[in-house]
mmCIF file of C-alpha atoms in Angstrom:
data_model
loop_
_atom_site.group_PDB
_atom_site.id
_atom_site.type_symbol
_atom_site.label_atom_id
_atom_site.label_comp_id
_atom_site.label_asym_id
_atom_site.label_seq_id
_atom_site.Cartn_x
_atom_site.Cartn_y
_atom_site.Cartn_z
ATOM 1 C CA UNK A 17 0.000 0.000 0.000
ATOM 2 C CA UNK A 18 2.635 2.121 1.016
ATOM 3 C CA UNK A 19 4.169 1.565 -2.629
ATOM 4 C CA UNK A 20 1.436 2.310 -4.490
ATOM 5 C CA UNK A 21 0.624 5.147 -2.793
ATOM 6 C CA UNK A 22 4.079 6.511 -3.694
ATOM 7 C CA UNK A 23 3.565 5.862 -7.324
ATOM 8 C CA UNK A 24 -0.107 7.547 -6.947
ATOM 9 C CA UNK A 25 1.526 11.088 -5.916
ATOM 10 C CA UNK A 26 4.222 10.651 -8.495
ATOM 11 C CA UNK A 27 1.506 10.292 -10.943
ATOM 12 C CA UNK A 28 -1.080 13.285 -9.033
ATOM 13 C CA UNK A 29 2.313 15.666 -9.137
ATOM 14 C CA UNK A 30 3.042 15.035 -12.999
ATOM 15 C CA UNK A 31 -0.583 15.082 -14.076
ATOM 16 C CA UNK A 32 -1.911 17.988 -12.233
ATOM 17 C CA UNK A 33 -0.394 21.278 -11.408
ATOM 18 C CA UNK A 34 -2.098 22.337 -8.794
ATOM 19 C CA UNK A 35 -0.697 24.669 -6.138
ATOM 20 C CA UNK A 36 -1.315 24.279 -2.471
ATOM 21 C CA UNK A 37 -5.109 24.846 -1.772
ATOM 22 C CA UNK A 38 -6.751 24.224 -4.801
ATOM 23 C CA UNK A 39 -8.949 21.276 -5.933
ATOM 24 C CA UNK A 40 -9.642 19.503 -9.261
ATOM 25 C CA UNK A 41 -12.820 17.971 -10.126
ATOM 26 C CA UNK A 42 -13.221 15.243 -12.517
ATOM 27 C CA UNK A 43 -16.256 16.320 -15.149
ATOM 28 C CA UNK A 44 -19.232 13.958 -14.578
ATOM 29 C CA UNK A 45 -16.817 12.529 -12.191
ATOM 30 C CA UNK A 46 -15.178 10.281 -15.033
ATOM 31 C CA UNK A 47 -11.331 9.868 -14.481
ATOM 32 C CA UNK A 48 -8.892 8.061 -17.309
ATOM 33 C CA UNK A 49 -7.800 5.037 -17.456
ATOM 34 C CA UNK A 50 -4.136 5.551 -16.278
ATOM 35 C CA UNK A 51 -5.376 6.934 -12.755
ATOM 36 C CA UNK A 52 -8.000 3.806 -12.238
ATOM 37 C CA UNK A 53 -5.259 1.841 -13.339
ATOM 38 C CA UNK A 54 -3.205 3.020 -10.395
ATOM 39 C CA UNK A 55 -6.348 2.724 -8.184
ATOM 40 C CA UNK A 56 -7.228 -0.465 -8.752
ATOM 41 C CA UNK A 57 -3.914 -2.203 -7.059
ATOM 42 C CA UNK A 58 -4.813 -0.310 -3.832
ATOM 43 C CA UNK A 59 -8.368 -1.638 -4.064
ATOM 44 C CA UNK A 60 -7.337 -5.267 -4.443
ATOM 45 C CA UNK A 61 -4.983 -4.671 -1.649
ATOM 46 C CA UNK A 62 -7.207 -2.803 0.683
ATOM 47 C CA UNK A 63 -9.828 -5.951 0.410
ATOM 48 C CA UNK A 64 -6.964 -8.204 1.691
ATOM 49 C CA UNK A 65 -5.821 -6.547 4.241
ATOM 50 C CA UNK A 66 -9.365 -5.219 5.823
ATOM 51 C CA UNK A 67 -11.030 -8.440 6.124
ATOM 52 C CA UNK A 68 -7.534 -10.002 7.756
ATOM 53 C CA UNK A 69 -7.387 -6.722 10.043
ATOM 54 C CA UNK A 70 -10.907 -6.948 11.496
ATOM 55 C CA UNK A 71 -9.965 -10.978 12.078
ATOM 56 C CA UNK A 72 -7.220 -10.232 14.308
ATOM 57 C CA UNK A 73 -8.789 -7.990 16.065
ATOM 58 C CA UNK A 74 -12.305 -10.150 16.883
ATOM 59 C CA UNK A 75 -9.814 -12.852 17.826
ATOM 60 C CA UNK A 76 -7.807 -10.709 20.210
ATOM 61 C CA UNK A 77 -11.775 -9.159 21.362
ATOM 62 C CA UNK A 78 -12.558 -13.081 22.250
ATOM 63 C CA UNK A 79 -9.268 -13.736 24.127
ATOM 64 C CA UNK A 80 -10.098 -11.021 26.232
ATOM 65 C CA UNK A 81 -13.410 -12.479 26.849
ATOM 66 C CA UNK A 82 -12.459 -15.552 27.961
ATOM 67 C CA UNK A 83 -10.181 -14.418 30.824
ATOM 68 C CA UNK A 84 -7.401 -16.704 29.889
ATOM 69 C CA UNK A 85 -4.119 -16.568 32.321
ATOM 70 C CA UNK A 86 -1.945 -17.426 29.846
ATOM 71 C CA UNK A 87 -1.833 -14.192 28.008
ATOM 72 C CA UNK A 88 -1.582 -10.516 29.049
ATOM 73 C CA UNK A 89 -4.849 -9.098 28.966
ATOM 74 C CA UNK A 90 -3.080 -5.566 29.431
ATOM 75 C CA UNK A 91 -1.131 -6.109 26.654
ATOM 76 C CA UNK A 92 -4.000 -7.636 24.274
ATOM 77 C CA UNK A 93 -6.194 -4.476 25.276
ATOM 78 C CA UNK A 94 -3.390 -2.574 24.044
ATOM 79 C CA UNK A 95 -2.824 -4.330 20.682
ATOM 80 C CA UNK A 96 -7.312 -4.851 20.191
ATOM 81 C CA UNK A 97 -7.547 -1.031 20.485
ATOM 82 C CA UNK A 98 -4.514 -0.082 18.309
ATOM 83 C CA UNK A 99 -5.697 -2.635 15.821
ATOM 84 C CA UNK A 100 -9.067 -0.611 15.914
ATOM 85 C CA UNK A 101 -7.152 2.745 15.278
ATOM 86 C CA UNK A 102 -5.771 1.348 11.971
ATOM 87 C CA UNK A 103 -8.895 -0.515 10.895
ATOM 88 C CA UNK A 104 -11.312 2.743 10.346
ATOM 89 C CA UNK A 105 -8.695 4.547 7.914
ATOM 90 C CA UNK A 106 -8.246 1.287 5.885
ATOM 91 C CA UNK A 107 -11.992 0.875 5.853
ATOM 92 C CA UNK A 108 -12.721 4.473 4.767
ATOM 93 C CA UNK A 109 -9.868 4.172 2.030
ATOM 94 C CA UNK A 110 -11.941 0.913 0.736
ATOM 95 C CA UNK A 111 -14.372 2.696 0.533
ATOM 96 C CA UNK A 112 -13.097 5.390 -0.884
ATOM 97 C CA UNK A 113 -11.393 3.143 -3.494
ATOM 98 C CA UNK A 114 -14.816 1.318 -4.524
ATOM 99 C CA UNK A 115 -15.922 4.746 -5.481
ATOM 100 C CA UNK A 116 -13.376 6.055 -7.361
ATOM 101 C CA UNK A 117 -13.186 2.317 -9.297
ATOM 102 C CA UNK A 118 -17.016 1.819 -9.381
ATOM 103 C CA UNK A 119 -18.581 1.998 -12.982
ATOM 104 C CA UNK A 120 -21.719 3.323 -12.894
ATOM 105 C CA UNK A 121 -24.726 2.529 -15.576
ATOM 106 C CA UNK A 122 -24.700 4.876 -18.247
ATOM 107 C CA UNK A 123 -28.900 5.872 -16.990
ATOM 108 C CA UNK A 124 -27.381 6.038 -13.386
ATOM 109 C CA UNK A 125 -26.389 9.288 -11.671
ATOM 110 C CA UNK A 126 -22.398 9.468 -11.430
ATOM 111 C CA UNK A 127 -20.429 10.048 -8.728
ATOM 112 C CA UNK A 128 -18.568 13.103 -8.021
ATOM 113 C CA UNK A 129 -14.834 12.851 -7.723
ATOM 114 C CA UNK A 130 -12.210 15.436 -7.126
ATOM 115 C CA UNK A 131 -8.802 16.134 -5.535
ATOM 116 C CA UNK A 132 -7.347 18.777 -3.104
ATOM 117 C CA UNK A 133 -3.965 19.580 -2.589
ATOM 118 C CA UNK A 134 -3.239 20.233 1.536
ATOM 119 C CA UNK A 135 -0.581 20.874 2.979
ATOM 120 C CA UNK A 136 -0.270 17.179 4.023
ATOM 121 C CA UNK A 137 -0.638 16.341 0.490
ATOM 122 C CA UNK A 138 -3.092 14.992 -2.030
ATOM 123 C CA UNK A 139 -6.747 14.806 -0.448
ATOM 124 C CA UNK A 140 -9.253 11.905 -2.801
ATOM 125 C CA UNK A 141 -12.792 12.589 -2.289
ATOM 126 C CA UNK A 142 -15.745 11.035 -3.806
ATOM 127 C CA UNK A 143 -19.560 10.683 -3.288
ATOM 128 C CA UNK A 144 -22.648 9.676 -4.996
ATOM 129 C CA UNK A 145 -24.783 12.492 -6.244
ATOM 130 C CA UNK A 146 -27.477 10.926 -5.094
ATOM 131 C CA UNK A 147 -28.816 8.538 -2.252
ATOM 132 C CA UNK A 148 -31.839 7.184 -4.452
ATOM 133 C CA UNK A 149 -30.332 4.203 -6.014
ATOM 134 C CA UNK A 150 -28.787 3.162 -1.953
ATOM 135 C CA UNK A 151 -31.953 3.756 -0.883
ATOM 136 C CA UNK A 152 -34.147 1.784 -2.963
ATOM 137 C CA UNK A 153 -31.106 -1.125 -2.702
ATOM 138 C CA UNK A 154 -31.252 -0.665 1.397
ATOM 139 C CA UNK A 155 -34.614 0.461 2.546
ATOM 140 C CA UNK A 156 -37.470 0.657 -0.092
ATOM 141 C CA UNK A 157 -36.930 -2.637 -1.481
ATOM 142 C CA UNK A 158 -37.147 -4.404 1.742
ATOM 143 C CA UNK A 159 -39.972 -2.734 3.565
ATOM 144 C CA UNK A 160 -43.751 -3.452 2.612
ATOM 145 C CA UNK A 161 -44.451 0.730 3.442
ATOM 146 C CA UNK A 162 -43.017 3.544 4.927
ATOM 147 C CA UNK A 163 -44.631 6.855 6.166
ATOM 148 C CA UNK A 164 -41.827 9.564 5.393
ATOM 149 C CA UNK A 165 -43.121 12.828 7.663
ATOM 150 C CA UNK A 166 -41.385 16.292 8.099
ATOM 151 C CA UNK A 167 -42.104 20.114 7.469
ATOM 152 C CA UNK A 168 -39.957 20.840 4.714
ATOM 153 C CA UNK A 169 -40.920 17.871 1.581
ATOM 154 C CA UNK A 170 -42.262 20.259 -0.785
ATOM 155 C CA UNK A 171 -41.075 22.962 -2.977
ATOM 156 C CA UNK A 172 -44.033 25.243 -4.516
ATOM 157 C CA UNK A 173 -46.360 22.570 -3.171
ATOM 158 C CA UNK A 174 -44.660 19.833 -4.822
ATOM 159 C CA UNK A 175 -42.912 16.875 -3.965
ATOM 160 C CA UNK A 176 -41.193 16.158 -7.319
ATOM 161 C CA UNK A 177 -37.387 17.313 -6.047
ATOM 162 C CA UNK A 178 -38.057 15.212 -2.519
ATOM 163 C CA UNK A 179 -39.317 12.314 -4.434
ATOM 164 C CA UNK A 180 -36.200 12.678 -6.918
ATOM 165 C CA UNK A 181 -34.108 12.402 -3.982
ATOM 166 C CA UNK A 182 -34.973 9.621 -2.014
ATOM 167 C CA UNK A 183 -35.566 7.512 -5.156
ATOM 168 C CA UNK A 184 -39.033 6.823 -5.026
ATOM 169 C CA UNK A 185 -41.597 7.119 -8.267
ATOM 170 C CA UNK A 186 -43.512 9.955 -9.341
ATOM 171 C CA UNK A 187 -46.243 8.091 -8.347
ATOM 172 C CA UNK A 188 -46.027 7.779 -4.702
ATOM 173 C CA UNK A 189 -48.667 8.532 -2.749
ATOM 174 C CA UNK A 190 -48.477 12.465 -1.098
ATOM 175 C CA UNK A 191 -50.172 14.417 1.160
ATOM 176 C CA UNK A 192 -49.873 17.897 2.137
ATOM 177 C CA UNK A 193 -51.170 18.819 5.590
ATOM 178 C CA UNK A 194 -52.153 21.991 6.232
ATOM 179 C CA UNK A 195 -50.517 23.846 9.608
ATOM 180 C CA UNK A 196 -52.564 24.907 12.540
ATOM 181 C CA UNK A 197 -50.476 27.382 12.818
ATOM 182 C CA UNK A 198 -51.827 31.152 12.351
ATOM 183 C CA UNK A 199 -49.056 32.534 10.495
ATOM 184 C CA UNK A 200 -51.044 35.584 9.961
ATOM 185 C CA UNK A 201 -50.170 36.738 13.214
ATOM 186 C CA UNK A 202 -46.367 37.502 12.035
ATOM 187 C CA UNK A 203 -44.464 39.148 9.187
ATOM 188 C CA UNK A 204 -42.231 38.361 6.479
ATOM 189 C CA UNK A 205 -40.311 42.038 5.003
ATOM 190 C CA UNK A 206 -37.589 42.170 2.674
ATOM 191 C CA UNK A 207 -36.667 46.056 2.947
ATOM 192 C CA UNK A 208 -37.303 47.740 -0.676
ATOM 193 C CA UNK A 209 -33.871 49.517 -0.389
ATOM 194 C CA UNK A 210 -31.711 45.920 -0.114
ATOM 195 C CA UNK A 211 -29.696 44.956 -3.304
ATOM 196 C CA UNK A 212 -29.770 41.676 -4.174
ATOM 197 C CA UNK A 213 -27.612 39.432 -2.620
ATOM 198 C CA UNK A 214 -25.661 38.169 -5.795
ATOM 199 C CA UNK A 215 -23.532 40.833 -6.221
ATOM 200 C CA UNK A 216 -21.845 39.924 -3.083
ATOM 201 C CA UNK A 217 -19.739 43.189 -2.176
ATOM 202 C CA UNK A 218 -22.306 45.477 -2.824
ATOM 203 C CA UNK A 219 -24.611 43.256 -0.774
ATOM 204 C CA UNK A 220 -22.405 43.198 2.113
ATOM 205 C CA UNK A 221 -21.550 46.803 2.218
ATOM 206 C CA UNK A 222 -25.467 47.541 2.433
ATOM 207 C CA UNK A 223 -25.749 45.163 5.491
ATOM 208 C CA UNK A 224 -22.300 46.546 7.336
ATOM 209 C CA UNK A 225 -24.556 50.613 7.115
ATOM 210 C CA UNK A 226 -27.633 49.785 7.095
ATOM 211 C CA UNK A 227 -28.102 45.608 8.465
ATOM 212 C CA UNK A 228 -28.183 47.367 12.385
ATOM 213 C CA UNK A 229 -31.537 49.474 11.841
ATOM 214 C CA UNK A 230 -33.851 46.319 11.970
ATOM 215 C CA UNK A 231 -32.404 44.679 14.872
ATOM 216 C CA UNK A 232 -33.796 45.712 18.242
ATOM 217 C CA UNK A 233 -31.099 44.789 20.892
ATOM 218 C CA UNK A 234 -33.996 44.716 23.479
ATOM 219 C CA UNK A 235 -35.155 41.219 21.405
ATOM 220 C CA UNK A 236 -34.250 38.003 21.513
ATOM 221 C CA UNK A 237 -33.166 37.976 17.501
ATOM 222 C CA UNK A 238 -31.560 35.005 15.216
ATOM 223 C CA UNK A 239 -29.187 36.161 12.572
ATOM 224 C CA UNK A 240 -28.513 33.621 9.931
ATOM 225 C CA UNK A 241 -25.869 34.111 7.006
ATOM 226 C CA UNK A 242 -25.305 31.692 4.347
ATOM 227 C CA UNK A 243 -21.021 32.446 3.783
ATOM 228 C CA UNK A 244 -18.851 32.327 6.933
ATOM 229 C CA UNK A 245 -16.380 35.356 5.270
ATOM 230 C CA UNK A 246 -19.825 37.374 4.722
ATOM 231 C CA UNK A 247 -20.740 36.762 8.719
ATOM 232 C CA UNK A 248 -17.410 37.330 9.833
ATOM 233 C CA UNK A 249 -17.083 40.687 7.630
ATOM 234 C CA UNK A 250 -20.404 42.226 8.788
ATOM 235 C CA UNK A 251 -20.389 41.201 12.370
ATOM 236 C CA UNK A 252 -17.576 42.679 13.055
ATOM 237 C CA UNK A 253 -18.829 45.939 11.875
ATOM 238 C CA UNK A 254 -21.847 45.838 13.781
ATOM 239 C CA UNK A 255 -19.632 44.904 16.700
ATOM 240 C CA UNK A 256 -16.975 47.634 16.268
ATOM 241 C CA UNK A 257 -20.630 50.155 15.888
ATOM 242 C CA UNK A 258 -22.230 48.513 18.946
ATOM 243 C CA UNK A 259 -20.131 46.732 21.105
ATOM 244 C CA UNK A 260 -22.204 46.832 24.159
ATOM 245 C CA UNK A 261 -25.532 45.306 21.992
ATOM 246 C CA UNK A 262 -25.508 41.299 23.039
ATOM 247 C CA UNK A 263 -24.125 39.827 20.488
ATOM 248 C CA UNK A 264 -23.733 35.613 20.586
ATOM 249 C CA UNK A 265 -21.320 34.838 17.182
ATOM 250 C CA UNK A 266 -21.113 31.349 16.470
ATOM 251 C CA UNK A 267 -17.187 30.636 16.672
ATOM 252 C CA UNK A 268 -16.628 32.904 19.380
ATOM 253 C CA UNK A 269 -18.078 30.424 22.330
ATOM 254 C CA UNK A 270 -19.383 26.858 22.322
ATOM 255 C CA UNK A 271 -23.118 26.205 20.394
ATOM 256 C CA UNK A 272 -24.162 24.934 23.729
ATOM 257 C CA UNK A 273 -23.017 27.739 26.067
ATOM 258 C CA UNK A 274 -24.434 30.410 23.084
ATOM 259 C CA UNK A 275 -27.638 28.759 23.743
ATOM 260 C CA UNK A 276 -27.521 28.805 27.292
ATOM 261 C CA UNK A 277 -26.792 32.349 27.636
ATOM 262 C CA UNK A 278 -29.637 33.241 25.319
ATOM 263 C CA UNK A 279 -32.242 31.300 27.164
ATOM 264 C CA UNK A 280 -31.208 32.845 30.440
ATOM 265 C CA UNK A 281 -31.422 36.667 28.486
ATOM 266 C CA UNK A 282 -35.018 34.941 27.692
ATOM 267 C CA UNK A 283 -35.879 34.271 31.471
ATOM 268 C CA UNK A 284 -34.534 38.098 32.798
ATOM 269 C CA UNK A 285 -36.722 39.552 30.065
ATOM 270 C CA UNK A 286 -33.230 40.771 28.313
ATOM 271 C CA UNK A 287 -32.379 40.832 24.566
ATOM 272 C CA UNK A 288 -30.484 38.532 22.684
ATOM 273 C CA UNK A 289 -28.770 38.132 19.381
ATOM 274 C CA UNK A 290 -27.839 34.553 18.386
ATOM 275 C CA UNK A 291 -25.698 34.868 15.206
ATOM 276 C CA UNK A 292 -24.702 31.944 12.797
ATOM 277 C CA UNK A 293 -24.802 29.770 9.747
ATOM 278 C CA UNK A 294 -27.014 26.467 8.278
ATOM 279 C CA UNK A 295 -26.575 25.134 11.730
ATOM 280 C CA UNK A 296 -28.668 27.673 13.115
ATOM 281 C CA UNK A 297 -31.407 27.245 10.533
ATOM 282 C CA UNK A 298 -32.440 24.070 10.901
ATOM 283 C CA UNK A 299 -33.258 21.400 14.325
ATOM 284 C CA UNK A 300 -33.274 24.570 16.276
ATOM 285 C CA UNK A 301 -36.408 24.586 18.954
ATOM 286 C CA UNK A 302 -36.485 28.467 20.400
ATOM 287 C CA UNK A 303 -40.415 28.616 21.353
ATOM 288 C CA UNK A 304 -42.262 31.419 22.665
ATOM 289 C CA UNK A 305 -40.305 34.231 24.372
ATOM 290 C CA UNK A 306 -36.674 32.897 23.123
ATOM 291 C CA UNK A 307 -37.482 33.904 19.480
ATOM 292 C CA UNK A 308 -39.359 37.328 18.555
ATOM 293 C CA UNK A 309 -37.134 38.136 14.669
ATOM 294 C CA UNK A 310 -35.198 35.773 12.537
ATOM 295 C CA UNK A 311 -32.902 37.872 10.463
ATOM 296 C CA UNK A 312 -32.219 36.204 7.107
ATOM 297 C CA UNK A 313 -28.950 37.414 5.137
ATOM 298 C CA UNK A 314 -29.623 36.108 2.011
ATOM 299 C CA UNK A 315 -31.628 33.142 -0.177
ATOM 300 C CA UNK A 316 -29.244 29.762 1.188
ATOM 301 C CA UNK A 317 -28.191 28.992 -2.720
ATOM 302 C CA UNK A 318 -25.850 26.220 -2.369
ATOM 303 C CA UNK A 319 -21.598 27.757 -3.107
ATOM 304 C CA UNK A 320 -20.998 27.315 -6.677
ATOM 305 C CA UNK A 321 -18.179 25.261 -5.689
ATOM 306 C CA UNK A 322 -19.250 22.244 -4.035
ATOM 307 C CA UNK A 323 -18.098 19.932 -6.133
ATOM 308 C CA UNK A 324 -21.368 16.677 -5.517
ATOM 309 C CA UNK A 325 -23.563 19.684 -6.669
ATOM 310 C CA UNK A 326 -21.118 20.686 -9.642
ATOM 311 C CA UNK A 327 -21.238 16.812 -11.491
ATOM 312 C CA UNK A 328 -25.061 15.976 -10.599
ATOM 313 C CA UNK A 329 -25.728 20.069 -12.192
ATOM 314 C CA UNK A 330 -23.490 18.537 -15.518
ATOM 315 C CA UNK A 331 -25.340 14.660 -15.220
ATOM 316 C CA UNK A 332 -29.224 16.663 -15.606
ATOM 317 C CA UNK A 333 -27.697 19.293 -17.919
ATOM 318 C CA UNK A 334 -26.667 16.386 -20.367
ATOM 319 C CA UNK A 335 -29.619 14.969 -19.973
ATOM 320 C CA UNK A 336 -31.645 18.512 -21.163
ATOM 321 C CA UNK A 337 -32.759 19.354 -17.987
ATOM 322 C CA UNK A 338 -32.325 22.637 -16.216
ATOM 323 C CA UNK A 339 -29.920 22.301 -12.836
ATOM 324 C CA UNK A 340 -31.017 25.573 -11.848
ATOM 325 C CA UNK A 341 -34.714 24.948 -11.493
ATOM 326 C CA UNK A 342 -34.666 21.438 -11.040
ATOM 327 C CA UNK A 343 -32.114 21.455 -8.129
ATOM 328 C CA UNK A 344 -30.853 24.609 -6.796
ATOM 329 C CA UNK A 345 -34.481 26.870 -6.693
ATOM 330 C CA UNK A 346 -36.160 23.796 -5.127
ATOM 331 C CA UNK A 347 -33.103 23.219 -2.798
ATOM 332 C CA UNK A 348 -33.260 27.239 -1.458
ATOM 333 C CA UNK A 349 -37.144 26.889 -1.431
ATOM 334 C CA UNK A 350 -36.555 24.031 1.368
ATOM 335 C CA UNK A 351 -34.100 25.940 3.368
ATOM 336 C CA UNK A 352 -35.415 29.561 3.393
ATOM 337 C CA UNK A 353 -38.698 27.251 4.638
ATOM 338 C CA UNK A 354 -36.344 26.140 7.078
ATOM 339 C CA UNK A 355 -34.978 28.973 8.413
ATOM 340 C CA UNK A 356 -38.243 31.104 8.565
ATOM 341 C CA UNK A 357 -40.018 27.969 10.984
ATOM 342 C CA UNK A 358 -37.141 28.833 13.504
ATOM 343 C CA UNK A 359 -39.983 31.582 14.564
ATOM 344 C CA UNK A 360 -42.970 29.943 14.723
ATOM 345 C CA UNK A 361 -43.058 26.837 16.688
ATOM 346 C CA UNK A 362 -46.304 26.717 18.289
ATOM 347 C CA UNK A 363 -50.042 28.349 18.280
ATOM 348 C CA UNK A 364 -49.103 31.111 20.470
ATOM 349 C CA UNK A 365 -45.676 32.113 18.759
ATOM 350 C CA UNK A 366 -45.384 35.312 16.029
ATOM 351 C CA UNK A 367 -42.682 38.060 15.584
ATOM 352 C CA UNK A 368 -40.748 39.105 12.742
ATOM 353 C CA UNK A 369 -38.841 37.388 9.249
ATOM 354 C CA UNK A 370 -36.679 40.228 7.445
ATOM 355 C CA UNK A 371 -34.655 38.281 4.767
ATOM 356 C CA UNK A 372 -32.136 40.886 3.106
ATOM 357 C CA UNK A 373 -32.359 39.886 -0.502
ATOM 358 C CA UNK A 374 -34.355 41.476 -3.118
ATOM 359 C CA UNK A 375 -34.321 38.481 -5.433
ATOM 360 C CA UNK A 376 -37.221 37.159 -3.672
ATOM 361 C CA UNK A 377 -39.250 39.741 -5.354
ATOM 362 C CA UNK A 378 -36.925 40.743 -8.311
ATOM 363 C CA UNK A 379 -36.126 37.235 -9.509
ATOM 364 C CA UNK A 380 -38.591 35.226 -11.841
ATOM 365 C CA UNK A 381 -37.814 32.009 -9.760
ATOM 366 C CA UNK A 382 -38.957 34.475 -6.238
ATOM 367 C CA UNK A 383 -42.986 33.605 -6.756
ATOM 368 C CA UNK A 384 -42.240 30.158 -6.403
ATOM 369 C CA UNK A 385 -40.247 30.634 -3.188
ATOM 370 C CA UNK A 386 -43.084 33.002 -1.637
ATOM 371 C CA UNK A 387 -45.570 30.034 -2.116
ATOM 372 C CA UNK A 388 -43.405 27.775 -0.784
ATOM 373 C CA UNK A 389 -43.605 29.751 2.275
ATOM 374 C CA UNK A 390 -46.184 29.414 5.043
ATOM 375 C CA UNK A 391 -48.766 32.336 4.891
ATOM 376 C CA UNK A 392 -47.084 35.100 6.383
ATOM 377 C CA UNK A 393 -48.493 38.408 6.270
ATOM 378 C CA UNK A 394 -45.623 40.383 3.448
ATOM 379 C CA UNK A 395 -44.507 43.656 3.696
ATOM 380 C CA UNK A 396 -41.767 45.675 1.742
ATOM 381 C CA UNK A 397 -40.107 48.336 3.667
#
């Protein structure tokens, strides 16, 4: 292994120039046949040496078991955990092989593949673009039915992308159940003035002057950006205008202990402004009191980088469809859905939704992402 690994960077060094930090992805994840040449040794090996791995180490697991006094069970401890240390990196590399050796049907969705150079050296990554075929293999094939049940399954009242995803027919039985919940009773604004967010500086600048009018420090408020460098930037504007506003950054203390102290500004009656990406956005439970305005920085588009979304955008393209509107309006429909049910979370809750990007209303695509919305009473600043 430790041979053909060698040869692998010789070959990754001569065949790519790329400079510390930057990544290479295969086009519909297809690589030529001199790299899965050089793959496919490591495969073969990886395959002996797992199964023999995980053998030793069930057999030293047993001798531990059976309290035996002629061996060391110190020692054997020793040599059952170490053995465990090497097993999961020799397992994920198998893994990681199979993927980058696999051959998928020409009907299939690929797999994504791409490189990184670190400073460690050359990073392999691969992943199916989608779960639907693993699925159906794993779960939908052995089951006689499933009930599938969450908030966010629909885009425009649809469940065509959901469906797409999870690998089940078009014809699968739906239902969309309508909320108890009066949404009336709170508001959705995107200020008039806001640019939108896709030209990124301008966007940015807007929020540093102008982001600090619609937060009321006296709340307890949930700011949610989509780009780390844009939170970073902005926040520490706003701090540098208002230090003495309570400000909770994600990065600057532990999730948990950011949580804490905002639930305790809850009890006292004191404001509070939680601050943060997608992790924010979603599995988030701040009921009643703890939430009054979720502060949206712009529509969650996926980065234009990520490389899974890059080769399934090229698979549908070849295939005449549109990757825009068939994955990445659908995808931001689900969520923006997300992020605006931080606020309402029961009968009694309402406040405020002010989502700082005018291509909810200036964008063709923005009518399907208001009705993917619950009913919230709309106003434009």
């Amino acid at each position: 292994l430790q041979q053909q690994g060698q040869f692998l960077r010789t070959y990754l060094q001569q065949r790519f120039a790329l400079s510390q930090g930057q990544r290479h992805r295969f086009v519909m994840g297809q690589i030529d046949d001199e790299l899965l040449a050089l793959l496919q040794p490591s495969l073969q090996s990886l395959q002996l040496l797992v199964p023999l791995v995980d053998k030793v180490q069930r057999a030293l697991l047993a001798s531990i078991k059976e309290q035996s006094q002629l061996i060391d069970k110190s020692l054997v401890e020793l040599w059952h955990q170490q053995l465990g240390f090497f097993l999961l990196p020799y397992e994920s590399a198998l893994q990681l092989c199979r993927l980058w050796t696999h051959e998928q049907p020409d009907e299939a969705p690929p797999i994504s593949r791409w490189l990184d150079l670190e400073s460690q050296g050359w990073l392999l990554s691969a992943s199916p673009v989608s779960a639907g075929a693993h699925l159906r293999q794993l779960l939908w094939q052995r089951t006689s039915g499933a009930l599938l049940t969450s908030a966010t399954l629909t885009f425009a009242a649809k469940f065509d992308r959901m469906l797409s995803q999870l690998g089940l027919p078009q014809e699968t039985p739906c239902l969309r159940v309508a909320s108890p919940f009066d949404y009336q009773q709170s508001v959705l604004q995107v200020p008039r003035a806001v640019p939108d967010a896709n030209r990124a500086e301008e966007h940015s600048q807007w929020l540093k002057e102008q982001g600090l009018k619609y937060i009321d420090p006296k709340q307890r408020s949930l700011v949610l950006f989509a780009s780390r460098r844009q939170m970073e930037e902005v926040c520490q504007h706003w701090q540098q205008k208002q230090p003495k506003w309570p400000w909770l950054i994600q990065g600057q203390d532990s999730r948990q202990q950011q949580l804490q102290t905002h639930q305790q500004a809850a009890k006292q009656g004191l404001g509070s402004i939680l601050v943060g990406l997608a992790s924010l956005a979603e599995g988030l439970d701040l009921p009643g009191e703890l939430l009054n305005h979720v502060l949206i920085a712009k529509l969650p588009f996926a980065t234009p980088d990520d490389p899974i979304n890059a080769t399934l955008a090229e698979w549908l393209d070849s295939r005449g469809q549109n990757p825009f509107y068939s994955i990445s309006v659908p995808d931001v429909a689900i969520k923006l859905v997300q992020a605006c049910g931080r606020l309402v979370r029961s009968e009694q809750d309402k406040g405020a939704i002010t989502l700082f990007d005018g291509r909810l209303y200036s964008k063709s695509y923005g009518k399907k992402l208001l009705a993917s919305l619950p009913d919230f009473r709309r106003e434009r600043p």
